[in-house]
Structures are given as structure tokens and as C-alpha cells.
XYZ file of C-alpha atoms in Angstrom:
433
model
C -24.489 30.779 3.299
C -21.121 29.049 2.936
C -20.612 25.817 0.988
C -18.307 23.479 2.923
C -17.064 19.888 2.998
C -18.086 17.478 5.739
C -14.504 17.238 6.982
C -14.629 20.981 7.783
C -17.763 20.698 9.947
C -15.739 21.278 13.121
C -14.945 24.800 11.902
C -18.620 25.739 11.421
C -20.399 24.730 14.631
C -23.791 26.467 14.972
C -23.452 27.904 11.463
C -25.865 27.319 8.591
C -24.005 25.748 5.681
C -24.532 24.001 2.343
C -22.904 20.686 1.405
C -22.976 18.528 -1.744
C -23.475 14.920 -0.609
C -24.592 11.410 -1.478
C -26.992 9.387 0.665
C -25.495 6.128 1.956
C -28.370 4.997 4.172
C -31.395 6.324 6.035
C -33.881 5.511 8.767
C -36.801 7.329 10.311
C -38.385 7.388 13.746
C -41.802 8.989 13.662
C -41.224 12.668 13.197
C -37.447 12.480 12.701
C -35.522 11.216 9.675
C -31.850 10.282 9.921
C -29.831 10.507 6.708
C -26.339 9.038 6.497
C -24.375 11.333 4.203
C -20.968 11.344 2.540
C -19.142 13.806 0.310
C -15.775 12.137 -0.318
C -14.093 13.809 2.670
C -16.005 12.104 5.500
C -19.311 10.546 6.555
C -21.790 12.030 8.979
C -25.460 12.170 9.854
C -28.111 14.609 8.721
C -31.122 14.947 11.009
C -34.464 16.140 9.650
C -37.037 17.131 12.296
C -40.555 17.214 10.829
C -41.730 20.150 12.924
C -38.737 22.279 11.865
C -38.974 21.900 8.074
C -41.576 22.188 5.349
C -43.733 19.197 4.441
C -41.921 18.985 1.109
C -38.497 18.727 2.736
C -39.595 16.060 5.208
C -41.296 14.053 2.460
C -38.113 14.238 0.366
C -36.046 13.101 3.349
C -38.191 9.978 3.641
C -38.238 9.120 -0.070
C -34.650 9.859 -1.094
C -32.829 6.700 -2.257
C -29.405 5.237 -1.565
C -26.611 7.009 -3.472
C -28.797 9.809 -4.776
C -26.814 13.035 -4.888
C -28.103 16.037 -2.999
C -27.414 19.549 -1.882
C -28.311 19.849 1.783
C -28.499 22.943 3.912
C -28.594 23.087 7.672
C -26.833 23.884 10.924
C -23.762 22.026 12.215
C -23.911 20.633 15.751
C -21.457 18.703 17.869
C -22.506 15.096 18.500
C -20.388 13.157 20.984
C -22.237 9.917 20.163
C -20.998 10.003 16.581
C -17.565 8.632 15.648
C -17.183 11.727 13.494
C -18.178 14.051 16.320
C -20.569 16.289 14.373
C -23.892 16.166 12.555
C -26.063 18.555 10.597
C -29.671 19.442 11.360
C -31.145 19.873 7.918
C -33.408 22.690 6.860
C -33.337 22.046 3.124
C -32.737 19.217 0.642
C -32.267 19.565 -3.118
C -32.026 16.443 -5.266
C -29.229 16.601 -7.846
C -28.974 13.118 -9.370
C -31.280 10.115 -9.115
C -30.213 6.603 -8.089
C -32.455 3.604 -8.750
C -31.836 0.081 -7.436
C -28.278 0.719 -6.231
C -26.701 -2.768 -6.300
C -24.614 -2.561 -3.110
C -27.219 -2.400 -0.393
C -26.395 -2.011 3.338
C -26.598 -5.805 3.768
C -23.510 -8.030 3.662
C -22.131 -8.939 0.229
C -19.532 -11.497 -0.834
C -16.101 -10.387 -2.002
C -16.681 -11.643 -5.563
C -19.839 -9.544 -5.834
C -18.056 -6.488 -4.459
C -15.107 -6.980 -6.809
C -17.487 -7.115 -9.764
C -18.873 -3.773 -8.577
C -15.518 -2.299 -7.624
C -16.353 1.048 -9.230
C -19.203 1.415 -6.732
C -17.585 -0.411 -3.797
C -15.125 2.467 -3.594
C -17.947 4.552 -2.112
C -18.258 2.376 0.988
C -17.017 3.506 4.374
C -14.207 0.958 4.744
C -12.950 1.554 1.243
C -13.003 5.267 1.925
C -10.891 4.765 5.049
C -8.383 2.513 3.280
C -7.969 4.915 0.379
C -7.492 7.910 2.684
C -4.779 6.015 4.551
C -3.215 4.989 1.250
C -3.142 8.642 0.240
C -1.469 9.556 3.533
C 1.186 6.877 3.013
C 1.939 8.310 -0.431
C 2.117 11.863 0.935
C 4.335 10.764 3.825
C 6.603 8.811 1.456
C 7.419 11.942 -0.509
C 7.927 13.914 2.701
C 10.274 11.309 4.175
C 12.511 10.936 1.152
C 12.614 14.668 0.492
C 13.735 15.248 4.081
C 16.348 12.523 3.711
C 17.860 14.210 0.663
C 16.535 11.887 -2.062
C 15.314 12.974 -5.463
C 12.670 11.127 -7.457
C 13.709 9.380 -10.668
C 10.975 7.867 -12.848
C 11.967 4.495 -14.229
C 10.493 3.360 -17.574
C 7.438 1.128 -17.581
C 8.504 -0.618 -20.782
C 11.939 -2.189 -20.348
C 14.276 -4.179 -22.531
C 15.709 -6.364 -19.772
C 14.615 -7.953 -16.525
C 16.149 -7.391 -13.078
C 15.021 -10.766 -11.771
C 14.621 -13.008 -14.823
C 11.856 -13.194 -17.422
C 9.594 -15.959 -16.154
C 7.100 -13.563 -14.548
C 7.244 -10.716 -17.046
C 4.592 -9.505 -19.468
C 6.145 -9.659 -22.915
C 5.352 -7.220 -25.683
C 7.012 -5.766 -28.772
C 8.645 -2.365 -28.837
C 8.540 -1.929 -32.594
C 10.965 -4.671 -33.732
C 12.468 -5.383 -30.295
C 11.353 -7.453 -27.335
C 10.108 -5.451 -24.360
C 8.507 -6.164 -21.007
C 6.237 -4.388 -18.589
C 8.415 -3.264 -15.713
C 9.067 -5.768 -12.953
C 11.090 -3.223 -10.991
C 12.655 0.184 -11.440
C 15.693 -0.842 -9.428
C 18.341 -1.143 -12.132
C 17.484 2.309 -13.466
C 17.508 3.704 -9.931
C 21.049 2.388 -9.547
C 22.033 4.506 -12.534
C 20.332 7.445 -10.851
C 22.189 6.826 -7.589
C 25.498 6.976 -9.435
C 24.484 10.415 -10.717
C 22.674 11.971 -7.740
C 23.654 9.982 -4.650
C 20.211 9.146 -3.241
C 17.192 8.572 -5.470
C 13.844 6.828 -5.359
C 11.139 5.790 -7.791
C 7.440 5.406 -7.185
C 5.547 3.701 -9.945
C 3.620 0.700 -11.235
C 5.201 -2.722 -11.596
C 3.849 -5.935 -13.045
C 4.097 -9.692 -12.465
C 2.798 -12.247 -14.935
C 2.176 -14.659 -12.090
C -1.030 -16.689 -11.987
C -1.891 -16.418 -8.331
C -5.040 -15.883 -6.312
C -3.448 -15.643 -2.902
C -4.238 -12.728 -0.648
C -0.684 -11.438 -1.097
C -0.155 -11.360 -4.851
C -1.227 -8.922 -7.534
C -0.593 -8.669 -11.240
C -0.160 -4.896 -11.004
C 1.041 -2.976 -7.966
C 3.004 0.128 -6.990
C 6.557 0.074 -5.690
C 8.680 2.566 -3.794
C 12.312 1.819 -4.668
C 15.141 3.896 -3.159
C 18.788 3.482 -4.165
C 21.688 5.008 -2.237
C 25.329 5.495 -3.269
C 28.161 5.235 -0.749
C 25.947 3.147 1.510
C 26.349 -0.313 2.989
C 23.515 -2.623 3.996
C 23.355 -1.744 7.691
C 22.890 1.942 6.867
C 20.162 0.956 4.411
C 18.362 -1.059 7.099
C 18.384 1.988 9.347
C 16.732 4.054 6.608
C 14.183 1.306 5.994
C 13.087 1.128 9.629
C 12.978 4.922 9.937
C 10.833 5.037 6.813
C 8.329 2.485 8.122
C 8.175 4.170 11.529
C 7.602 7.520 9.811
C 4.715 6.092 7.764
C 3.092 4.564 10.828
C 3.396 7.769 12.838
C 1.994 9.823 9.952
C -1.075 7.580 9.842
C -1.537 7.812 13.605
C -1.240 11.614 13.458
C -3.344 12.281 10.371
C -5.809 9.394 9.968
C -7.465 9.059 13.371
C -10.954 9.118 11.868
C -10.104 6.536 9.209
C -8.375 4.216 11.689
C -11.507 4.415 13.815
C -13.676 3.349 10.876
C -11.431 0.322 10.363
C -11.286 -0.366 14.113
C -7.498 -0.458 13.836
C -5.855 -0.531 17.254
C -3.642 2.560 17.410
C -1.768 1.150 20.412
C -0.648 -1.769 18.238
C 0.482 0.568 15.473
C 2.349 2.748 17.950
C 4.634 -0.182 18.796
C 5.824 -0.188 15.198
C 7.322 3.296 15.619
C 9.764 2.048 18.274
C 13.233 1.551 16.800
C 15.355 -0.344 16.118
C 13.563 -3.332 14.610
C 14.977 -6.772 15.507
C 17.280 -8.562 13.094
C 17.769 -12.297 12.671
C 19.821 -14.170 10.109
C 18.364 -16.575 7.594
C 20.285 -19.297 9.470
C 18.534 -18.353 12.719
C 15.189 -18.256 10.957
C 15.708 -21.789 9.624
C 16.641 -22.975 13.111
C 13.504 -21.380 14.589
C 11.339 -23.071 11.977
C 12.985 -26.465 12.416
C 12.450 -26.310 16.184
C 8.827 -25.292 15.798
C 7.485 -28.761 15.122
C 5.261 -27.259 12.439
C 8.130 -26.791 9.972
C 10.552 -29.422 11.265
C 11.270 -30.745 7.770
C 12.305 -27.392 6.287
C 15.805 -27.413 4.837
C 18.428 -24.715 4.579
C 18.370 -23.106 1.145
C 14.627 -22.859 0.512
C 12.764 -19.584 0.240
C 10.076 -18.785 2.786
C 6.412 -18.828 1.926
C 3.507 -17.202 3.693
C 3.221 -19.775 6.544
C 6.927 -19.570 7.363
C 6.989 -15.758 7.279
C 3.912 -15.602 9.502
C 5.434 -17.993 12.027
C 8.673 -16.018 12.210
C 6.930 -12.660 12.534
C 4.715 -13.941 15.363
C 7.807 -14.150 17.570
C 8.319 -10.393 17.467
C 6.140 -7.456 18.483
C 7.570 -5.276 15.715
C 8.611 -5.808 12.099
C 11.671 -8.035 11.881
C 14.541 -8.094 9.377
C 15.671 -11.495 8.140
C 19.176 -10.984 6.752
C 21.605 -12.835 4.486
C 19.558 -15.286 2.426
C 21.122 -18.033 0.298
C 22.637 -16.752 -2.917
C 20.847 -19.420 -4.963
C 17.362 -18.030 -4.235
C 18.147 -14.340 -4.691
C 18.590 -12.174 -7.833
C 21.915 -11.827 -9.634
C 22.686 -8.261 -8.549
C 23.088 -8.853 -4.794
C 26.529 -8.476 -3.234
C 28.119 -11.712 -2.024
C 28.836 -12.015 1.683
C 32.509 -11.246 2.464
C 33.101 -14.413 4.520
C 30.534 -16.860 3.103
C 30.125 -17.939 -0.489
C 26.643 -19.357 0.040
C 24.787 -16.192 1.113
C 24.360 -12.622 -0.071
C 24.083 -9.322 1.794
C 20.346 -8.774 1.756
C 17.324 -8.474 4.001
C 13.566 -8.934 3.920
C 11.428 -6.987 6.372
C 8.550 -9.126 7.660
C 5.486 -7.330 8.968
C 3.751 -8.498 12.141
C 0.217 -9.889 12.253
C 0.734 -12.359 9.411
C 1.229 -9.965 6.509
C 4.596 -11.253 5.345
C 7.379 -9.452 3.532
C 6.798 -5.740 2.973
C 10.359 -4.733 2.031
C 13.073 -6.559 0.153
C 16.528 -5.050 -0.240
C 20.223 -5.661 -0.496
C 23.646 -4.223 -0.944
C 24.382 -4.326 -4.656
C 27.329 -6.154 -6.222
C 30.040 -3.788 -7.458
C 32.462 -6.111 -9.279
C 31.638 -6.100 -13.019
C 33.285 -9.496 -13.612
C 31.227 -11.095 -10.830
C 28.044 -9.498 -12.153
C 28.750 -10.636 -15.684
C 29.111 -14.214 -14.438
C 25.885 -13.936 -12.433
C 23.982 -12.576 -15.431
C 25.096 -15.543 -17.520
C 24.186 -17.994 -14.758
C 20.715 -16.477 -14.596
C 20.262 -17.228 -18.306
C 20.009 -13.554 -19.232
C 21.376 -11.915 -22.350
C 24.655 -10.271 -21.366
C 24.354 -7.678 -24.116
C 21.147 -6.333 -22.567
C 23.022 -5.489 -19.372
C 26.120 -3.754 -20.707
C 24.746 -0.398 -19.586
C 24.257 -1.852 -16.088
C 27.816 -3.151 -16.033
C 29.000 0.327 -17.053
C 27.846 1.545 -13.656
C 30.587 -0.662 -12.187
C 33.198 0.231 -14.792
C 33.040 3.972 -14.296
C 33.433 4.988 -10.676
C 31.642 2.189 -8.860
C 30.899 2.721 -5.170
C 29.274 0.679 -2.412
C 25.550 1.130 -2.824
C 22.358 -0.352 -1.451
C 18.646 -0.205 -2.097
C 15.276 -1.680 -1.312
C 11.719 -1.917 -2.550
C 8.433 -1.584 -0.689
C 5.219 -2.875 -2.242
C 2.630 -0.195 -1.520
C -0.478 -2.380 -1.594
C 0.807 -5.057 0.753
C 2.086 -2.397 3.160
C -1.329 -0.699 3.111
C -3.028 -4.016 3.814
C -0.859 -4.460 6.895
C -1.169 -0.866 8.105
C -4.951 -0.859 7.779
C -5.375 -4.343 9.219
C -7.382 -5.490 6.216
C -7.634 -9.202 5.532
C -6.943 -9.122 1.803
C -4.668 -7.024 -0.343
C -7.517 -6.577 -2.832
C -9.404 -4.565 -0.220
C -6.556 -2.088 0.084
C -6.318 -0.720 -3.459
C -8.777 0.859 -5.894
C -8.665 -1.463 -8.919
C -6.536 -4.559 -8.174
C -5.421 -6.583 -11.163
C -6.071 -10.115 -9.955
C -6.023 -13.238 -12.077
C -9.063 -13.390 -14.388
C -10.332 -10.071 -13.077
C -9.094 -7.345 -15.385
C -11.252 -4.303 -14.749
C -12.414 -2.583 -17.962
């Protein structure tokens, strides 16, 4: 008898197999018991028919408790009524590990309760689907950038300087020097781009920002490509190809998981159609002012969640907002060639109210300009001499961007909150042990 995973059931129709599982729920109807089973690869139903098994097996089927671990044996059958498409008619059940008073019952629970039991919430069907899609996004990210000729460069997690100021950084001591948990790997990726042409990093970043909004985390993962000999428009083309590639990979490889989440594949499919629309910051301000809802908004302010949602609602696909005011963007962005008040940058706003998922820009190449910007930002110029060296020794036009993995997953899965789209979110006052 072969031991298989649930996900491989389609390859073993009418065969007797053995599977290691956990029980998620059960019900019985007279002489039949229905066991809802999971093994980490998928969920499906085990059917126990009293007349076809021993009394001991049927009694065990009726008494087994939620989240007890089992070895089950039986025959795989197709089941068109099941979202998974298959079930197993059980002939044997062996209890492996007991489970008493499992706290997350099949009834509805509040988010705070589920967050306090995050280590167990991960076992639920929706969490399973989200995490499988997250895994596919990570796999597809590596595939995309490898195909595009990028190499991965790992930026340090402890840094001595800040790419965007120090107000939202976690401070620590690196022996006798000040250090910070990484806010971004970008500056280091720029060094990598000057050595290898096209590079990307994929790692954790941190914000010391006290926020409980659905969009903000203390700790999250960022994908940050940097590209030498590349202007902003070429970077935007890579960004939209990357997003379209991720969406198509999910459609192709996560049909079962999208079904669990009831995510409309037809809606996702629209996001693979390129190019994405582009509007300027000026046009965005004009749209908001004419809306009636944001009539008092002034040129020069950054957009919050309501403004981003309003703008995105006017497009059926993600939309780039380009050329923001210089005063609200980081020091390293390249100034616009014909306007002193804006920089060459873009934010990609996701549809359906999920806000910015990518931020990027063409990087400034003039060391004198950068030195002035660093001083204006109140940063220590000595900490950035290595960064200025990148402009002193063979500087080239270069561009880059960053995608926040968790927010992108929230959008792609259609989940309401970012905290539902990652395994152990670091939210304010909720540091998981």
C-alpha cells in the first residue's frame, strides 16, 4: 500500500492508499461518518461506511476529535460535488496524536481571538490557501527575475544608515556604533547594480511606526530590484510585466486555493493585460479635486488610503501615478529634467482598494546634488560616502523599485486585512513569542 499526500489523490483513483492527516471537522448520518481531513497539501473528505468497516473503525470515526492526527487507509474516488474533486472511502483509522478542547472550533471567531491563536489559525482552510498563494508568488518572483537576467543580492538586516530618514527605524547598538533594523535594501542593491547590471533582494524590512491600519506592518518582506543603464519608463515596463507574471502564475498554479478564497479568476485575469495605465501626480490631484469628496486637497500632499482607493477605482487594472513632488519623496530620487518641483518616480496602485503595492524611481546620479539632498534630509553625510562613491566611479542611469510582499498578497488573494495574508504579522502591541 502506497503512502501519498492528499494533493496527489488524482493520481491514485480506485487505489488503496495511506495518508497522514489531521481532522478538521466531522459529521455523521446514521451509518455513515464524514471526516474532513487535511495534511498540509490540501483538504478533502473521508467517508466511513459502517457496513464496510469493523465496529472498532466506525466507533473511532465517530469519537475522533478536531485536530487529532491520524493515519487513514482507504480507496480514492472521484467526487464531482467536492471543490477538491476527490474523496477517500476509509477502511482503516489509526490515531497518532490526541487533541483535547481545540480552541478554534468550526464556529465564527473574532480577529483578535484568531490573532492570539495565530499558531493554530494557520491550520484553517483560508490561511492554508493564502499561504499556498504566497508561496507561489515567492516561487514566481525568483523565476521572473532569473529569466530577466537578474541575480539576487542579500542586503544586510542591520544597517548603519537610513535610505529614507530615521524617524521610523528601530535603533540598536552594533558594538559601539549606532545601527538600525533595515528599512530597505535599496541602497545596497544600487551598489550591486553597479557591479552586476541587474540585481534584486528579497528580505525582511522593518518600520517603527505605531499603526493599526489594515495596510501597515512593523515587519514585512520586500522585493527590491535595481537596474543599471535603465531609465524610469523601462523600469515601469519591468514592473508591470512582473505583476502580470505573478497574477498569471497564481491563475495557472493555484486554482484550488483561489476557489477556497472565492477569488474571481476573471477579475485577476484582467490584471495580466498590459500595459497598465499611467497618470501624473498632477492629473491625480485634479481628479481628486473634481471628485467632490476630496475637493480641498492641495498640490504637494502625499496620498493616503482614501485618495489611493478613489484613484484606483477609476481603472480596471493597476495604475501608475508618476512624478510626485520632490518634497514628499526620499533624497535619492532623480529630479525631473524640466521641473524643479517633482522627481522621476512612480507608485503602482492596486485595484479594489488595496493601495500602493510598488514604489520606485529613477535614481539621482549627480554626487553634488545627492550630497545636498542628504544634508537637507538631516542625515549624516559621512554615513553616505560609500553611496556617493557609486556616482563618483562610473555612474550610469539606473532605476529601481520595491514591492511589499504582504500587501501584494492581500490584494491578490482578495483578503480584507494584511494580517490575514502572512503567517506571523508584527502588528503594534502584538509581538508573537
